[in-house]
Amino acid sequence: MFATTCQILDGKAKAKKIQSALSDRIKALQPAIGRPPGLAVLMVGDDPASAVYVRNKEKACEKIGMASFGRHFPGDTGEAEIAAEIDRLNRDERVDGILIQLPLPPHLDAVRLLHLIDPDKDADGLHPVNLGRLVRGEPGLRSCTPAGVMELLKEYEISVAGKQAVVVGRSILVGKPLALMLLEENATVTIAHSKTKDLASVTKNADILLAAVGKAELITGEMVKPGAVVVDVGINRVGERLVGDVHYPSVFEVASYLTPVPGGIGPMTVAMLLQNTVESFERKR
Ligand SMILES: NC(=O)C1=CN([C@@H]2O[C@H](COP(=O)(O)OP(=O)(O)OC[C@H]3O[C@@H](n4cnc5c(N)ncnc54)[C@H](OP(=O)(O)O)[C@@H]3O)[C@@H](O)[C@H]2O)C=CC1
Ligand SMILES: Nc1nc(=O)c2c([nH]1)NC[C@@H]1CN(c3ccc(C(=O)N[C@@H](CCC(=O)O)C(=O)O)cc3)C=[N+]21
């Protein structure tokens, strides 16, 4: 039988290490460039997961010596106004990274707006040019959450090569780029989604199970193969609590590794966003 102790993948600790290395890189480069790296965040309306993200990004920027430019628009702002702001930020020399918080209110076309971001300032890696680079395996700005997942697995020396990886969720923000990054590292990848029949029979096959669904505690212990590595990307607000897409107590009993919420992929996402922005800044030298 399988050893039953489950190890926690501590995203918070790894993110701290990354941020302290970034802080050193900024200190070394700032004199040559004459300003700190700058990150601009556009938020429209009030998605709760986005609010958590925005708050943590601002704190982290301040901590490592990065400038942050927050733009919070009311939920009914028209597309032309957002487009004009993106255009301004593209031309603003103090800005190295631009991020549009998703999801956007339904009257806005996220794809059209993402197309407007300068691909070299696309800190979120969601511009079609950067997604295309990912598909082709070329270097480019990579989506922060999937990059954070891969980085955390690496930290714990968890190799995905040859393993069965099951990604639950197929969004452009998380599921699809995550599946591509796992494939790049030679995992055998399955993507499940809302039309998948008998989800448990699919997840049971996973050596590495990654949940990016947005449904609180959807993945329970019975859906997990004993000894599997389980990565919980979900950030759901239930009352005052943040919970993931994984039912932590039951999965903890069967998994070999598990990411907590909070303290798992959330902080890694913030760290990768800062890293992408610092790399754009460094390229200006
Ligand atoms: N930790 C972090 O840093 C981040 C966390 N998040 C969180 O991750 C979660 C997912 O985010 P995101 O990808 O943007 O969400 P989306 O809503 O864009 O996508 C959700 C995906 O899950 C699928 N899905 C929905 N219900 C089920 C179900 N019952 N069974 C199987 N699949 C299902 C959907 O399928 P279909 O395509 O068929 O509709 C869709 O592909 C959210 O909780 C979000 O807050 C997001 C980004 C970063
Ligand atoms: N274009 C875009 N890119 C995103 O990456 C994106 C987005 N839109 N929209 C919203 C989701 C959500 N998201 C989070 C990132 C970090 C935490 C985070 O820092 N979480 C802490 C929370 C700690 C706390 O404050 O309680 C943790 O999990 O430990 C949360 C949520 C990024 N998203």
mmCIF file of N, CA, C and O in Angstrom, residues 8 110 114 138 177 220 237 276:
data_model
loop_
_atom_site.group_PDB
_atom_site.id
_atom_site.type_symbol
_atom_site.label_atom_id
_atom_site.label_comp_id
_atom_site.label_asym_id
_atom_site.label_seq_id
_atom_site.Cartn_x
_atom_site.Cartn_y
_atom_site.Cartn_z
ATOM 1 N N ILE A 8 2.738 18.980 1.992
ATOM 2 C CA ILE A 8 2.169 20.237 1.498
ATOM 3 C C ILE A 8 3.152 20.915 0.537
ATOM 4 O O ILE A 8 4.341 21.027 0.840
ATOM 5 N N ALA A 110 -13.347 40.338 -24.011
ATOM 6 C CA ALA A 110 -12.010 40.160 -23.427
ATOM 7 C C ALA A 110 -10.972 39.885 -24.511
ATOM 8 O O ALA A 110 -9.863 40.417 -24.466
ATOM 9 N N LEU A 114 -7.612 41.987 -25.069
ATOM 10 C CA LEU A 114 -6.289 41.363 -24.878
ATOM 11 C C LEU A 114 -5.409 41.564 -26.119
ATOM 12 O O LEU A 114 -4.194 41.719 -26.004
ATOM 13 N N GLU A 138 8.195 28.230 -28.188
ATOM 14 C CA GLU A 138 9.187 29.300 -28.312
ATOM 15 C C GLU A 138 9.228 30.103 -27.019
ATOM 16 O O GLU A 138 8.241 30.163 -26.303
ATOM 17 N N PRO A 177 -3.286 26.790 -21.118
ATOM 18 C CA PRO A 177 -1.825 26.963 -21.047
ATOM 19 C C PRO A 177 -1.156 25.981 -20.094
ATOM 20 O O PRO A 177 -0.034 25.529 -20.357
ATOM 21 N N THR A 220 -13.039 15.504 -4.597
ATOM 22 C CA THR A 220 -13.008 14.865 -3.271
ATOM 23 C C THR A 220 -12.058 13.668 -3.293
ATOM 24 O O THR A 220 -11.625 13.225 -4.361
ATOM 25 N N ARG A 237 -14.635 32.054 -2.901
ATOM 26 C CA ARG A 237 -15.001 32.653 -1.623
ATOM 27 C C ARG A 237 -16.281 32.002 -1.124
ATOM 28 O O ARG A 237 -17.296 32.005 -1.812
ATOM 29 N N ASN A 276 7.627 38.179 -14.623
ATOM 30 C CA ASN A 276 7.421 38.572 -16.028
ATOM 31 C C ASN A 276 7.667 40.065 -16.217
ATOM 32 O O ASN A 276 8.270 40.493 -17.208
#
